[in-house]
Structures are given as C-alpha cells and as structure tokens.
N, CA, C and O atoms as a GROMACS GRO file, in nm:
protein
  520
    1MET      N    1   9.695  11.256   8.772
    1MET     CA    2   9.696  11.136   8.853
    1MET      C    3   9.667  11.176   8.998
    1MET      O    4   9.718  11.276   9.048
    2ARG      N    5   9.584  11.097   9.064
    2ARG     CA    6   9.540  11.127   9.200
    2ARG      C    7   9.620  11.050   9.304
    2ARG      O    8   9.641  10.929   9.292
    3ALA      N    9   9.664  11.122   9.405
    3ALA     CA   10   9.742  11.061   9.513
    3ALA      C   11   9.662  11.068   9.642
    3ALA      O   12   9.593  11.166   9.670
    4TRP      N   13   9.674  10.961   9.722
    4TRP     CA   14   9.618  10.960   9.857
    4TRP      C   15   9.735  10.956   9.953
    4TRP      O   16   9.819  10.866   9.944
    5LEU      N   17   9.741  11.050  10.044
    5LEU     CA   18   9.851  11.059  10.139
    5LEU      C   19   9.822  10.972  10.261
    5LEU      O   20   9.711  10.974  10.315
    6TYR      N   21   9.922  10.896  10.303
    6TYR     CA   22   9.909  10.812  10.422
    6TYR      C   23  10.016  10.854  10.521
    6TYR      O   24  10.136  10.835  10.498
    7CYS      N   25   9.972  10.913  10.633
    7CYS     CA   26  10.063  10.961  10.736
    7CYS      C   27  10.036  10.882  10.864
    7CYS      O   28   9.921  10.862  10.903
    8ARG      N   29  10.145  10.836  10.928
    8ARG     CA   30  10.128  10.757  11.050
    8ARG      C   31  10.241  10.782  11.147
    8ARG      O   32  10.358  10.792  11.109
    9VAL      N   33  10.204  10.792  11.274
    9VAL     CA   34  10.301  10.794  11.383
    9VAL      C   35  10.263  10.682  11.478
    9VAL      O   36  10.146  10.646  11.489
   10THR      N   37  10.362  10.627  11.547
   10THR     CA   38  10.336  10.510  11.631
   10THR      C   39  10.288  10.544  11.771
   10THR      O   40  10.223  10.462  11.835
   11ASN      N   41  10.318  10.664  11.821
   11ASN     CA   42  10.279  10.697  11.958
   11ASN      C   43  10.136  10.751  11.962
   11ASN      O   44  10.069  10.761  11.860
   12GLY      N   45  10.090  10.786  12.081
   12GLY     CA   46   9.952  10.830  12.102
   12GLY      C   47   9.918  10.963  12.037
   12GLY      O   48  10.002  11.028  11.975
   13TRP      N   49   9.794  11.001  12.053
   13TRP     CA   50   9.743  11.122  11.989
   13TRP      C   51   9.764  11.242  12.081
   13TRP      O   52   9.671  11.286  12.148
   14ASP      N   53   9.886  11.293  12.083
   14ASP     CA   54   9.917  11.410  12.163
   14ASP      C   55   9.966  11.521  12.071
   14ASP      O   56   9.970  11.504  11.949
   15ALA      N   57  10.003  11.634  12.128
   15ALA     CA   58  10.047  11.748  12.047
   15ALA      C   59  10.169  11.713  11.962
   15ALA      O   60  10.178  11.754  11.847
   16ASP      N   61  10.262  11.636  12.020
   16ASP     CA   62  10.382  11.598  11.947
   16ASP      C   63  10.347  11.511  11.826
   16ASP      O   64  10.403  11.528  11.717
   17SER      N   65  10.254  11.418  11.844
   17SER     CA   66  10.210  11.331  11.734
   17SER      C   67  10.145  11.413  11.624
   17SER      O   68  10.171  11.392  11.506
   18ARG      N   69  10.060  11.507  11.663
   18ARG     CA   70   9.993  11.592  11.563
   18ARG      C   71  10.095  11.671  11.483
   18ARG      O   72  10.080  11.689  11.362
   19ASP      N   73  10.200  11.718  11.551
   19ASP     CA   74  10.306  11.791  11.481
   19ASP      C   75  10.376  11.702  11.379
   19ASP      O   76  10.402  11.744  11.266
   20HIS      N   77  10.407  11.578  11.419
   20HIS     CA   78  10.475  11.485  11.328
   20HIS      C   79  10.386  11.448  11.210
   20HIS      O   80  10.433  11.436  11.098
   21LEU      N   81  10.257  11.430  11.236
   21LEU     CA   82  10.164  11.400  11.126
   21LEU      C   83  10.155  11.518  11.030
   21LEU      O   84  10.152  11.500  10.909
   22ALA      N   85  10.150  11.638  11.085
   22ALA     CA   86  10.144  11.758  11.000
   22ALA      C   87  10.270  11.772  10.916
   22ALA      O   88  10.263  11.811  10.799
   23LEU      N   89  10.386  11.741  10.974
   23LEU     CA   90  10.512  11.747  10.898
   23LEU      C   91  10.515  11.643  10.786
   23LEU      O   92  10.559  11.673  10.676
   24GLN      N   93  10.467  11.522  10.815
   24GLN     CA   94  10.460  11.418  10.712
   24GLN      C   95  10.368  11.464  10.598
   24GLN      O   96  10.403  11.452  10.481
   25LYS      N   97  10.252  11.516  10.634
   25LYS     CA   98  10.156  11.560  10.533
   25LYS      C   99  10.216  11.670  10.446
   25LYS      O  100  10.202  11.668  10.324
   26ALA      N  101  10.283  11.766  10.508
   26ALA     CA  102  10.345  11.876  10.433
   26ALA      C  103  10.452  11.823  10.337
   26ALA      O  104  10.461  11.868  10.223
   27GLU      N  105  10.533  11.727  10.383
   27GLU     CA  106  10.636  11.667  10.298
   27GLU      C  107  10.572  11.595  10.178
   27GLU      O  108  10.620  11.606  10.065
   28LEU      N  109  10.465  11.523  10.204
   28LEU     CA  110  10.397  11.450  10.096
   28LEU      C  111  10.328  11.545   9.999
   28LEU      O  112  10.324  11.519   9.879
   29GLU      N  113  10.273  11.654  10.049
   29GLU     CA  114  10.210  11.753   9.961
   29GLU      C  115  10.315  11.817   9.869
   29GLU      O  116  10.289  11.839   9.751
   30ARG      N  117  10.433  11.848   9.925
   30ARG     CA  118  10.542  11.903   9.841
   30ARG      C  119  10.583  11.802   9.734
   30ARG      O  120  10.601  11.838   9.618
   31PHE      N  121  10.598  11.676   9.775
   31PHE     CA  122  10.635  11.571   9.680
   31PHE      C  123  10.532  11.561   9.567
   31PHE      O  124  10.569  11.556   9.450
   32CYS      N  125  10.405  11.560   9.602
   32CYS     CA  126  10.300  11.549   9.501
   32CYS      C  127  10.302  11.669   9.406
   32CYS      O  128  10.286  11.653   9.285
   33ALA      N  129  10.323  11.787   9.460
   33ALA     CA  130  10.331  11.906   9.376
   33ALA      C  131  10.448  11.894   9.278
   33ALA      O  132  10.434  11.928   9.160
   34GLU      N  133  10.562  11.847   9.326
   34GLU     CA  134  10.679  11.830   9.239
   34GLU      C  135  10.655  11.725   9.131
   34GLU      O  136  10.706  11.738   9.020
   35GLN      N  137  10.577  11.622   9.162
   35GLN     CA  138  10.550  11.512   9.068
   35GLN      C  139  10.428  11.540   8.979
   35GLN      O  140  10.399  11.462   8.889
   36GLY      N  141  10.359  11.649   9.004
   36GLY     CA  142  10.239  11.680   8.927
   36GLY      C  143  10.119  11.594   8.965
   36GLY      O  144  10.030  11.571   8.883
   37LEU      N  145  10.117  11.545   9.089
   37LEU     CA  146  10.008  11.462   9.138
   37LEU      C  147   9.905  11.548   9.209
   37LEU      O  148   9.940  11.641   9.281
   38THR      N  149   9.778  11.518   9.190
   38THR     CA  150   9.670  11.586   9.260
   38THR      C  151   9.640  11.511   9.389
   38THR      O  152   9.619  11.390   9.387
   39VAL      N  153   9.640  11.581   9.500
   39VAL     CA  154   9.610  11.518   9.628
   39VAL      C  155   9.459  11.499   9.638
   39VAL      O  156   9.383  11.596   9.643
   40ALA      N  157   9.417  11.373   9.641
   40ALA     CA  158   9.275  11.339   9.648
   40ALA      C  159   9.226  11.332   9.792
   40ALA      O  160   9.106  11.345   9.818
   41GLY      N  161   9.317  11.310   9.886
   41GLY     CA  162   9.280  11.300  10.026
   41GLY      C  163   9.398  11.255  10.109
   41GLY      O  164   9.506  11.229  10.057
   42ALA      N  165   9.375  11.246  10.238
   42ALA     CA  166   9.481  11.205  10.330
   42ALA      C  167   9.422  11.127  10.446
   42ALA      O  168   9.310  11.154  10.490
   43THR      N  169   9.498  11.031  10.494
   43THR     CA  170   9.462  10.955  10.613
   43THR      C  171   9.572  10.977  10.715
   43THR      O  172   9.690  10.958  10.686
   44MET      N  173   9.532  11.017  10.835
   44MET     CA  174   9.626  11.044  10.944
   44MET      C  175   9.599  10.942  11.054
   44MET      O  176   9.487  10.934  11.105
   45VAL      N  177   9.701  10.864  11.090
   45VAL     CA  178   9.684  10.752  11.182
   45VAL      C  179   9.789  10.755  11.292
   45VAL      O  180   9.904  10.790  11.268
   46THR      N  181   9.748  10.717  11.413
   46THR     CA  182   9.844  10.692  11.521
   46THR      C  183   9.832  10.545  11.559
   46THR      O  184   9.726  10.484  11.545
   47GLY      N  185   9.942  10.490  11.607
   47GLY     CA  186   9.944  10.349  11.644
   47GLY      C  187   9.994  10.264  11.528
   47GLY      O  188  10.065  10.312  11.440
   48SER      N  189   9.955  10.136  11.528
   48SER     CA  190  10.005  10.046  11.424
   48SER      C  191   9.947  10.079  11.288
   48SER      O  192  10.016  10.066  11.187
   49GLY      N  193   9.822  10.123  11.284
   49GLY     CA  194   9.760  10.162  11.159
   49GLY      C  195   9.725  10.049  11.065
   49GLY      O  196   9.679  10.073  10.953
   50LYS      N  197   9.746   9.925  11.108
   50LYS     CA  198   9.726   9.811  11.019
   50LYS      C  199   9.583   9.802  10.966
   50LYS      O  200   9.562   9.786  10.846
   51LYS      N  201   9.486   9.812  11.054
   51LYS     CA  202   9.345   9.804  11.012
   51LYS      C  203   9.308   9.921  10.922
   51LYS      O  204   9.239   9.904  10.822
   52GLU      N  205   9.353  10.042  10.959
   52GLU     CA  206   9.322  10.160  10.880
   52GLU      C  207   9.382  10.150  10.740
   52GLU      O  208   9.320  10.189  10.641
   53LEU      N  209   9.504  10.098  10.733
   53LEU     CA  210   9.571  10.084  10.604
   53LEU      C  211   9.500   9.981  10.516
   53LEU      O  212   9.480  10.003  10.397
   54GLN      N  213   9.462   9.869  10.575
   54GLN     CA  214   9.388   9.768  10.499
   54GLN      C  215   9.257   9.824  10.447
   54GLN      O  216   9.220   9.798  10.332
   55GLU      N  217   9.188   9.900  10.528
   55GLU     CA  218   9.062   9.962  10.487
   55GLU      C  219   9.085  10.067  10.378
   55GLU      O  220   9.008  10.076  10.282
   56LEU      N  221   9.192  10.143  10.392
   56LEU     CA  222   9.225  10.244  10.292
   56LEU      C  223   9.254  10.180  10.157
   56LEU      O  224   9.208  10.229  10.054
   57VAL      N  225   9.329  10.071  10.156
   57VAL     CA  226   9.359  10.001  10.032
   57VAL      C  227   9.229   9.946   9.971
   57VAL      O  228   9.202   9.966   9.853
   58ARG      N  229   9.148   9.877  10.054
   58ARG     CA  230   9.025   9.817  10.005
   58ARG      C  231   8.926   9.922   9.954
   58ARG      O  232   8.877   9.914   9.841
   59SER      N  233   8.896  10.021  10.038
   59SER     CA  234   8.797  10.122  10.000
   59SER      C  235   8.848  10.211   9.887
   59SER      O  236   8.771  10.254   9.802
   60GLY      N  237   8.976  10.239   9.888
   60GLY     CA  238   9.033  10.321   9.780
   60GLY      C  239   9.020  10.255   9.645
   60GLY      O  240   8.995  10.322   9.545
   61VAL      N  241   9.038  10.124   9.641
   61VAL     CA  242   9.021  10.048   9.517
   61VAL      C  243   8.873  10.040   9.482
   61VAL      O  244   8.835  10.066   9.368
   62ASP      N  245   8.788  10.003   9.580
   62ASP     CA  246   8.645   9.989   9.555
   62ASP      C  247   8.582  10.119   9.505
   62ASP      O  248   8.497  10.118   9.416
   63GLN      N  249   8.624  10.231   9.563
   63GLN     CA  250   8.565  10.360   9.529
   63GLN      C  251   8.646  10.437   9.424
   63GLN      O  252   8.608  10.548   9.386
   64ASP      N  253   8.755  10.378   9.376
   64ASP     CA  254   8.844  10.445   9.282
   64ASP      C  255   8.880  10.586   9.330
   64ASP      O  256   8.868  10.683   9.256
   65ALA      N  257   8.924  10.594   9.454
   65ALA     CA  258   8.953  10.722   9.519
   65ALA      C  259   9.091  10.779   9.486
   65ALA      O  260   9.114  10.899   9.503
   66TYR      N  261   9.182  10.695   9.441
   66TYR     CA  262   9.317  10.741   9.412
   66TYR      C  263   9.382  10.648   9.311
   66TYR      O  264   9.335  10.538   9.284
   67ASP      N  265   9.494  10.697   9.254
   67ASP     CA  266   9.574  10.616   9.161
   67ASP      C  267   9.700  10.564   9.228
   67ASP      O  268   9.753  10.459   9.192
   68VAL      N  269   9.748  10.639   9.327
   68VAL     CA  270   9.870  10.600   9.397
   68VAL      C  271   9.857  10.636   9.545
   68VAL      O  272   9.808  10.744   9.580
   69LEU      N  273   9.900  10.545   9.629
   69LEU     CA  274   9.902  10.565   9.774
   69LEU      C  275  10.043  10.609   9.810
   69LEU      O  276  10.140  10.538   9.782
   70VAL      N  277  10.055  10.727   9.872
   70VAL     CA  278  10.187  10.787   9.895
   70VAL      C  279  10.213  10.798  10.045
   70VAL      O  280  10.130  10.848  10.121
   71GLY      N  281  10.330  10.750  10.087
   71GLY     CA  282  10.374  10.762  10.226
   71GLY      C  283  10.516  10.814  10.232
   71GLY      O  284  10.592  10.802  10.136
   72VAL      N  285  10.551  10.872  10.345
   72VAL     CA  286  10.684  10.928  10.362
   72VAL      C  287  10.791  10.820  10.350
   72VAL      O  288  10.895  10.840  10.289
   73SER      N  289  10.763  10.704  10.410
   73SER     CA  290  10.863  10.598  10.414
   73SER      C  291  10.793  10.462  10.422
   73SER      O  292  10.677  10.453  10.463
   74ALA      N  293  10.863  10.359  10.383
   74ALA     CA  294  10.809  10.224  10.394
   74ALA      C  295  10.773  10.193  10.539
   74ALA      O  296  10.679  10.118  10.564
   75THR      N  297  10.846  10.250  10.634
   75THR     CA  298  10.818  10.225  10.775
   75THR      C  299  10.681  10.278  10.817
   75THR      O  300  10.622  10.227  10.912
   76ARG      N  301  10.630  10.378  10.749
   76ARG     CA  302  10.498  10.432  10.782
   76ARG      C  303  10.388  10.335  10.743
   76ARG      O  304  10.280  10.338  10.801
   77PHE      N  305  10.415  10.247  10.643
   77PHE     CA  306  10.317  10.147  10.602
   77PHE      C  307  10.323  10.023  10.691
   77PHE      O  308  10.245   9.930  10.672
   78GLY      N  309  10.415  10.020  10.785
   78GLY     CA  310  10.428   9.908  10.878
   78GLY      C  311  10.566   9.847  10.870
   78GLY      O  312  10.642   9.873  10.777
   79GLY      N  313  10.598   9.765  10.968
   79GLY     CA  314  10.731   9.708  10.976
   79GLY      C  315  10.746   9.573  10.908
   79GLY      O  316  10.855   9.517  10.906
   80ASP      N  317  10.640   9.520  10.854
   80ASP     CA  318  10.639   9.387  10.796
   80ASP      C  319  10.657   9.395  10.644
   80ASP      O  320  10.565   9.437  10.574
   81ILE      N  321  10.772   9.356  10.593
   81ILE     CA  322  10.800   9.368  10.450
   81ILE      C  323  10.708   9.281  10.366
   81ILE      O  324  10.671   9.321  10.255
   82LEU      N  325  10.672   9.165  10.415
   82LEU     CA  326  10.582   9.077  10.341
   82LEU      C  327  10.446   9.144  10.321
   82LEU      O  328  10.389   9.138  10.212
   83SER      N  329  10.393   9.206  10.426
   83SER     CA  330  10.265   9.276  10.415
   83SER      C  331  10.275   9.393  10.317
   83SER      O  332  10.183   9.418  10.240
   84LEU      N  333  10.388   9.463  10.320
   84LEU     CA  334  10.409   9.574  10.228
   84LEU      C  335  10.410   9.526  10.084
   84LEU      O  336  10.350   9.588   9.996
   85LEU      N  337  10.480   9.415  10.058
   85LEU     CA  338  10.484   9.360   9.923
   85LEU      C  339  10.346   9.312   9.878
   85LEU      O  340  10.308   9.331   9.763
   86GLN      N  341  10.272   9.249   9.969
   86GLN     CA  342  10.138   9.202   9.936
   86GLN      C  343  10.045   9.320   9.905
   86GLN      O  344   9.964   9.313   9.814
   87MET      N  345  10.058   9.428   9.982
   87MET     CA  346   9.977   9.546   9.957
   87MET      C  347  10.012   9.607   9.820
   87MET      O  348   9.923   9.644   9.744
   88GLY      N  349  10.141   9.617   9.790
   88GLY     CA  350  10.183   9.668   9.660
   88GLY      C  351  10.130   9.584   9.547
   88GLY      O  352  10.087   9.637   9.444
   89LYS      N  353  10.130   9.453   9.564
   89LYS     CA  354  10.078   9.362   9.461
   89LYS      C  355   9.928   9.380   9.444
   89LYS      O  356   9.878   9.386   9.332
   90ALA      N  357   9.855   9.388   9.556
   90ALA     CA  358   9.710   9.407   9.550
   90ALA      C  359   9.675   9.538   9.480
   90ALA      O  360   9.580   9.542   9.401
   91LEU      N  361   9.750   9.644   9.507
   91LEU     CA  362   9.725   9.771   9.440
   91LEU      C  363   9.757   9.761   9.291
   91LEU      O  364   9.680   9.810   9.208
   92ALA      N  365   9.869   9.698   9.258
   92ALA     CA  366   9.909   9.684   9.118
   92ALA      C  367   9.806   9.606   9.038
   92ALA      O  368   9.781   9.638   8.922
   93GLU      N  369   9.748   9.504   9.099
   93GLU     CA  370   9.646   9.425   9.029
   93GLU      C  371   9.524   9.508   8.994
   93GLU      O  372   9.447   9.470   8.906
   94GLN      N  373   9.504   9.619   9.064
   94GLN     CA  374   9.392   9.708   9.038
   94GLN      C  375   9.435   9.833   8.960
   94GLN      O  376   9.358   9.928   8.946
   95GLY      N  377   9.558   9.832   8.909
   95GLY     CA  378   9.608   9.947   8.832
   95GLY      C  379   9.649  10.064   8.917
   95GLY      O  380   9.660  10.176   8.868
   96LYS      N  381   9.672  10.039   9.045
   96LYS     CA  382   9.711  10.145   9.138
   96LYS      C  383   9.855  10.122   9.182
   96LYS      O  384   9.911  10.014   9.163
   97GLY      N  385   9.914  10.224   9.242
   97GLY     CA  386  10.053  10.212   9.283
   97GLY      C  387  10.076  10.253   9.427
   97GLY      O  388   9.987  10.304   9.495
   98LEU      N  389  10.196  10.230   9.470
   98LEU     CA  390  10.241  10.262   9.604
   98LEU      C  391  10.370  10.342   9.588
   98LEU      O  392  10.457  10.306   9.509
   99CYS      N  393  10.382  10.449   9.664
   99CYS     CA  394  10.501  10.534   9.653
   99CYS      C  395  10.555  10.561   9.793
   99CYS      O  396  10.482  10.605   9.882
  100MET      N  397  10.685  10.536   9.809
  100MET     CA  398  10.754  10.562   9.936
  100MET      C  399  10.860  10.668   9.908
  100MET      O  400  10.964  10.641   9.848
  101VAL      N  401  10.831  10.789   9.951
  101VAL     CA  402  10.907  10.908   9.912
  101VAL      C  403  11.054  10.900   9.953
  101VAL      O  404  11.142  10.918   9.868
  102ARG      N  405  11.083  10.875  10.078
  102ARG     CA  406  11.223  10.879  10.125
  102ARG      C  407  11.309  10.768  10.065
  102ARG      O  408  11.429  10.786  10.048
  103GLU      N  409  11.247  10.655  10.032
  103GLU     CA  410  11.321  10.546   9.969
  103GLU      C  411  11.330  10.565   9.817
  103GLU      O  412  11.401  10.492   9.748
  104ASN      N  413  11.256  10.664   9.767
  104ASN     CA  414  11.255  10.694   9.624
  104ASN      C  415  11.204  10.573   9.543
  104ASN      O  416  11.261  10.537   9.440
  105ILE      N  417  11.094  10.512   9.594
  105ILE     CA  418  11.038  10.393   9.531
  105ILE      C  419  10.894  10.420   9.491
  105ILE      O  420  10.814  10.472   9.570
  106SER      N  421  10.860  10.385   9.368
  106SER     CA  422  10.723  10.391   9.321
  106SER      C  423  10.692  10.264   9.244
  106SER      O  424  10.771  10.220   9.160
  107THR      N  425  10.575  10.204   9.273
  107THR     CA  426  10.535  10.086   9.198
  107THR      C  427  10.439  10.121   9.086
  107THR      O  428  10.397  10.034   9.009
  108HIS      N  429  10.402  10.248   9.074
  108HIS     CA  430  10.311  10.290   8.967
  108HIS      C  431  10.393  10.314   8.840
  108HIS      O  432  10.492  10.387   8.844
  109PRO      N  433  10.354  10.253   8.727
  109PRO     CA  434  10.434  10.264   8.605
  109PRO      C  435  10.444  10.406   8.549
  109PRO      O  436  10.536  10.436   8.474
  110ASP      N  437  10.351  10.494   8.584
  110ASP     CA  438  10.355  10.631   8.532
  110ASP      C  439  10.431  10.728   8.622
  110ASP      O  440  10.444  10.846   8.588
  111ILE      N  441  10.480  10.681   8.734
  111ILE     CA  442  10.559  10.766   8.823
  111ILE      C  443  10.702  10.714   8.822
  111ILE      O  444  10.732  10.609   8.879
  112VAL      N  445  10.788  10.789   8.757
  112VAL     CA  446  10.928  10.749   8.747
  112VAL      C  447  11.009  10.844   8.833
  112VAL      O  448  11.017  10.964   8.806
  113LEU      N  449  11.068  10.790   8.937
  113LEU     CA  450  11.148  10.870   9.028
  113LEU      C  451  11.294  10.851   8.995
  113LEU      O  452  11.341  10.738   8.976
  114GLN      N  453  11.367  10.961   8.989
  114GLN     CA  454  11.510  10.950   8.963
  114GLN      C  455  11.581  10.913   9.092
  114GLN      O  456  11.564  10.980   9.194
  115SER      N  457  11.658  10.809   9.087
  115SER     CA  458  11.734  10.765   9.203
  115SER      C  459  11.842  10.867   9.235
  115SER      O  460  11.905  10.922   9.146
  116VAL      N  461  11.862  10.891   9.363
  116VAL     CA  462  11.965  10.985   9.404
  116VAL      C  463  12.104  10.932   9.373
  116VAL      O  464  12.200  11.009   9.366
  117SER      N  465  12.116  10.799   9.354
  117SER     CA  466  12.247  10.742   9.325
  117SER      C  467  12.277  10.739   9.175
  117SER      O  468  12.391  10.717   9.135
  118GLU      N  469  12.174  10.762   9.092
  118GLU     CA  470  12.197  10.764   8.948
  118GLU      C  471  12.255  10.898   8.909
  118GLU      O  472  12.205  11.001   8.953
  119PRO      N  473  12.359  10.900   8.828
  119PRO     CA  474  12.414  11.028   8.784
  119PRO      C  475  12.318  11.096   8.689
  119PRO      O  476  12.251  11.030   8.609
  120SER      N  477  12.312  11.227   8.696
  120SER     CA  478  12.228  11.301   8.603
  120SER      C  479  12.295  11.298   8.465
  120SER      O  480  12.411  11.261   8.452
  121GLU      N  481  12.220  11.338   8.364
  121GLU     CA  482  12.273  11.336   8.227
  121GLU      C  483  12.396  11.426   8.216
  121GLU      O  484  12.493  11.391   8.149
  122SER      N  485  12.391  11.542   8.283
  122SER     CA  486  12.506  11.633   8.274
  122SER      C  487  12.628  11.572   8.343
  122SER      O  488  12.741  11.593   8.298
  123GLN      N  489  12.608  11.497   8.453
  123GLN     CA  490  12.719  11.431   8.520
  123GLN      C  491  12.776  11.322   8.431
  123GLN      O  492  12.898  11.304   8.426
  124GLU      N  493  12.692  11.248   8.359
  124GLU     CA  494  12.738  11.143   8.270
  124GLU      C  495  12.820  11.202   8.154
  124GLU      O  496  12.919  11.143   8.111
  125MET      N  497  12.779  11.317   8.106
  125MET     CA  498  12.849  11.377   7.993
  125MET      C  499  12.987  11.428   8.032
  125MET      O  500  13.078  11.432   7.950
  126ARG      N  501  13.001  11.467   8.159
  126ARG     CA  502  13.132  11.516   8.205
  126ARG      C  503  13.224  11.402   8.245
  126ARG      O  504  13.345  11.420   8.253
  127GLY      N  505  13.165  11.285   8.270
  127GLY     CA  506  13.244  11.170   8.315
  127GLY      C  507  13.309  11.098   8.200
  127GLY      O  508  13.296  11.138   8.084
  128LEU      N  509  13.378  10.992   8.234
  128LEU     CA  510  13.444  10.911   8.132
  128LEU      C  511  13.345  10.819   8.065
  128LEU      O  512  13.254  10.768   8.130
  129SER      N  513  13.361  10.797   7.938
  129SER     CA  514  13.277  10.701   7.866
  129SER      C  515  13.343  10.566   7.875
  129SER      O  516  13.465  10.553   7.862
  130LEU      N  517  13.262  10.464   7.897
  130LEU     CA  518  13.314  10.328   7.903
  130LEU      C  519  13.283  10.255   7.773
  130LEU      O  520  13.318  10.138   7.758
   0.00000   0.00000   0.00000
C-alpha cells in the first residue's frame, strides 16, 4: 500500500520551519515502515496549506499516486473539522484513506491501528473476565 506524507508548519520558511518539517517527515517515515506502507512521496508546506492540500487530494486521486494520505496530526491538515471530514469522505469515495498518526486514526479499511487505550490481548488475559 502506498502512502503520501503530508507535512505542514504554520510559520514561514526559515531554518526552524525546515527542522520541524524534517522531524514530521521522519516521524511519518517511521510510522509507514512500522505499518508496512511504501512511501510514494511527500509534500512539505508552510502556512495554511489549504490550497496545497486540496491540490494534493485532487491530483493524488486523479493520478492514483497514493492509497493513503498520512499526516502527523489532524491539526496538520488544518483547523477546520468540517473540511477534514469532507476531505476524508472525498478520499474514501475514491478508495483512498486518511491517516492521522498521533490521534491513532485511519479511515482506510486496510490500515487497522491499535488504540493506545485498548488493552492488549496479554493484558486482557491477566485481567478479570466479565
């Protein structure tokens, strides 16, 4: 499965921003490696990123460039929850998904993330049965 990394910082294009973008990219690359995802590409954005994100969603679907769009956090995709939900829906309608690593959320049916709040099987076996 192919992943496209989306990294964004809100401030200008200075050395500090480049460092933060590089850290986001490294975190997403580690996540993809752990999930068995192939990194197909990455988009690095400063500022609101709204136009770049819309273009990435549109062109990624048109060109079949990725299966899942991966970001560090929902906040990197923008602050508007309605826009985020609409983007997730648009991707899902094309068989693509959206993944927000820190929130442990994936909308792609083939990417199942274990919630940090769910007990592992070994924890369940040691606990009380209800």
